[in-house]
XYZ file of C-alpha atoms in Angstrom:
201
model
C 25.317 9.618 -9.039
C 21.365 8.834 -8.653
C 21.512 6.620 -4.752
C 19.528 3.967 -4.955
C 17.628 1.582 -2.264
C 16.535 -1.695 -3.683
C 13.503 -3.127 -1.513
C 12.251 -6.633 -2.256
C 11.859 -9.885 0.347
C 12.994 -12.426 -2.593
C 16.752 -12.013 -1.776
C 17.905 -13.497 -5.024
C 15.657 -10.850 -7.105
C 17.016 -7.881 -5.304
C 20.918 -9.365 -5.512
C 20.200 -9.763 -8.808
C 18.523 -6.266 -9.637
C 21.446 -4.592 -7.533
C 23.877 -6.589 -9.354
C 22.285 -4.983 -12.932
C 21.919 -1.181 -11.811
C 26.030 -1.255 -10.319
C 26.971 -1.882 -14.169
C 25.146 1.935 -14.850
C 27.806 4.187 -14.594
C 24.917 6.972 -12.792
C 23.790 4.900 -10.889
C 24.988 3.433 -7.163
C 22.485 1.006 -4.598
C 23.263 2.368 -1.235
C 21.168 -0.042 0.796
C 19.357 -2.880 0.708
C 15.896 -4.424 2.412
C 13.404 -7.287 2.405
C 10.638 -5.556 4.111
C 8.588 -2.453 4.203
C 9.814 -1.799 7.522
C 13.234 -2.530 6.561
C 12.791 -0.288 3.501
C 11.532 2.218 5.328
C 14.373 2.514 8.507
C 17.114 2.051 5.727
C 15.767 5.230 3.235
C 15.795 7.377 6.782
C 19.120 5.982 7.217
C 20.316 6.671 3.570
C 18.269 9.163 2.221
C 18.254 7.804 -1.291
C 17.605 9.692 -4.561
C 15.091 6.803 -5.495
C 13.425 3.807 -3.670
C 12.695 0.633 -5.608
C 9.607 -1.121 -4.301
C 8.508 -4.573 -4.646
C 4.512 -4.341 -4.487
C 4.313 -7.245 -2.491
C 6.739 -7.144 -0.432
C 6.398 -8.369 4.054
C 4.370 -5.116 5.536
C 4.148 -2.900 5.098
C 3.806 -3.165 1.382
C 5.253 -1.375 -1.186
C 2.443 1.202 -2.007
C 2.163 1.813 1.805
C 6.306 2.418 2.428
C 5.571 4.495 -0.926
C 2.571 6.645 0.528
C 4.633 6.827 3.596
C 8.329 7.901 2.105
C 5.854 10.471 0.167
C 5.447 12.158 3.835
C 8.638 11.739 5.538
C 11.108 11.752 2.584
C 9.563 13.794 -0.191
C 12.943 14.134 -1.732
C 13.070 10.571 -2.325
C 11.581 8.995 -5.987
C 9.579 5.764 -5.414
C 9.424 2.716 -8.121
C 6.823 0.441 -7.588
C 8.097 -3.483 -9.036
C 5.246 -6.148 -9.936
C 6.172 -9.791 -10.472
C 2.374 -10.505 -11.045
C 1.263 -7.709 -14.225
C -1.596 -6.795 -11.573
C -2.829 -3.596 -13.368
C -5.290 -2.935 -10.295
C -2.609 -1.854 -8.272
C -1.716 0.925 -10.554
C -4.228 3.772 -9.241
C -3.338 3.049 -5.702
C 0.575 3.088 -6.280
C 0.266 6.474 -8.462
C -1.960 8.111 -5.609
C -0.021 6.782 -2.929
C 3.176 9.068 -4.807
C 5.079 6.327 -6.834
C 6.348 7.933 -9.948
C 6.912 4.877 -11.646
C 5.473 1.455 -12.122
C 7.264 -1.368 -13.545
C 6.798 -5.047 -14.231
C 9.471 -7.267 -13.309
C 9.448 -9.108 -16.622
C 10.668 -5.837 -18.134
C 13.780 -5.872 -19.966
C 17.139 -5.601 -18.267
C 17.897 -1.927 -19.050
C 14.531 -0.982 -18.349
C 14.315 -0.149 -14.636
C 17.550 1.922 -14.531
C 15.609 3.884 -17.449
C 13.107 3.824 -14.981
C 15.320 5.278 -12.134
C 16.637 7.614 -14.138
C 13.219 9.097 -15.173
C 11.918 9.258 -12.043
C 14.781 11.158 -10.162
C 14.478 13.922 -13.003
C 11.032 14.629 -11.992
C 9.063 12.250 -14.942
C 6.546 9.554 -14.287
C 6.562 5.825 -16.046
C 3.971 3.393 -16.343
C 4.586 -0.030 -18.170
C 2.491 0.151 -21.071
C 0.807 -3.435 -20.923
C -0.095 -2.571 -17.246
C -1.315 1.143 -18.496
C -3.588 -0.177 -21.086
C -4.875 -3.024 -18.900
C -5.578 -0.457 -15.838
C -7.739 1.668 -18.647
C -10.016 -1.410 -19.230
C -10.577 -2.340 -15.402
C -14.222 -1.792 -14.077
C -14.388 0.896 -11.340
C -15.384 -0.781 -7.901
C -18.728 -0.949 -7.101
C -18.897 -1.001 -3.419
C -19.389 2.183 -1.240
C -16.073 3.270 0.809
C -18.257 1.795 4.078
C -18.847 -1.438 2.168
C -15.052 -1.372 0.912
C -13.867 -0.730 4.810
C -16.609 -3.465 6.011
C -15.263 -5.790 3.897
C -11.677 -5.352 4.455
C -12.055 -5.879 8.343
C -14.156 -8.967 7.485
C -11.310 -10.327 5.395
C -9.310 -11.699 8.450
C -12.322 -13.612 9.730
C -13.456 -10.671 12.010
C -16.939 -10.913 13.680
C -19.501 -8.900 12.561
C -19.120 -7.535 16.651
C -15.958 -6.176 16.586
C -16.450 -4.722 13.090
C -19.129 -3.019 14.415
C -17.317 -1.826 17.426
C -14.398 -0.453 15.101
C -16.569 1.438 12.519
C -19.289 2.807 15.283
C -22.344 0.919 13.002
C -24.785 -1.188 14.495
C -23.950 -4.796 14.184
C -27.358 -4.762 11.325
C -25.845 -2.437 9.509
C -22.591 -4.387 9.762
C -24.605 -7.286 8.002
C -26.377 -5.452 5.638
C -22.915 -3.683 4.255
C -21.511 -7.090 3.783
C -24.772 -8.657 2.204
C -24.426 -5.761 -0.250
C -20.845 -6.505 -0.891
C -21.596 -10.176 -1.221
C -24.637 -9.490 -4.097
C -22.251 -6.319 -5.753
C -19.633 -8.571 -6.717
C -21.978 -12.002 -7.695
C -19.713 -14.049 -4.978
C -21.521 -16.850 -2.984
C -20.281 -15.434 0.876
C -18.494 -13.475 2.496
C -14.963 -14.872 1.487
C -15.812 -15.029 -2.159
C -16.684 -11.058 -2.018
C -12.865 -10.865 -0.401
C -11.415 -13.033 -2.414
C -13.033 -11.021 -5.739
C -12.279 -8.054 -4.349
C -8.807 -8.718 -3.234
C -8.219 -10.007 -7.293
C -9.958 -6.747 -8.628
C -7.027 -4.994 -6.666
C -10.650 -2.816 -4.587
C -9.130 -4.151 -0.840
């Protein structure tokens, strides 16, 4: 039997997934969670053969509880699930140690193929996500622009961002100028909010 844990904070999606993957014969869901942290206590708890992620999922997220089962529970397989097709996500997920990626408009028998892939050591990658990945410009903003800009998303001042990344405040400004002009947005929230779409925070 391949153990399953079945991690997603829509309780009617993961009732409904667990519901599907008890009909496999191979196949048993040991434990179930609606958060990363959740997700996270329960695999430690469990120790299943493979962890079903939803990418978006209360934190931590599902490519963090993936990077992060990677360390502490290398034994374990992790599925990453996306309800949204967000191809962006892909490189993360697959560097963070997911071995597969799946949409959840997939077909029905599709993510126990899935589960069954990953536990014998193979990787998957929906196709249409795949191809769309292939065609997604690479981010144009320097890692200090990238970690600028992700401490600016939450409204921080340009003070405290300075004091958490040891820059000058100037420099602060000037890194978030850049990302502003890099990626054509009109402030400092449109640069998040592209860069947040573009799948780069």
């Amino acid at each position: 039997m391949i153990r399953v844990l079945l991690a997603d904070d829509e309780e009617l999606i993961r009732l409904a997934l667990a519901a599907l993957l008890d009909l496999e014969p191979d196949l048993e869901v040991v434990a179930h969670a609606a958060d990363g942290r959740a997700a996270l206590a329960a695999a430690l708890a469990h120790r299943p053969d493979v962890a079903v992620l939803d990418l978006e999922m209360p934190a931590p997220g599902g490519i963090q509880v993936a990077a992060e089962l990677a360390r502490v529970l290398p034994g374990c397989a992790t599925v990453i699930l996306t309800g949204h097709g967000r191809p962006a996500h892909l490189r993360p997920a697959l560097t963070a140690g997911a071995r597969g990626f799946l949409a959840k408009g997939a077909p029905g028998g599709a993510l126990a193929d899935v589960i069954r892939r990953v536990h014998a050591g193979a990787r998957y990658v929906d196709p249409a996500l795949a191809a769309e990945a292939l065609t997604l410009p690479e981010c144009p903003l320097t890692p200090r622009e990238l970690e600028t800009l992700r401490l600016a998303e939450l409204g921080t001042p340009v003070a405290v961002i300075a004091r958490r990344t040891h820059l000058a405040a100037g420099t602060v400004r000037n890194h978030l100028a850049a990302c502003v002009q890099k990626l054509g947005a009109a402030d400092r929230a449109g640069a998040v909010r592209r860069a947040r779409e573009a799948g780069w925070l």
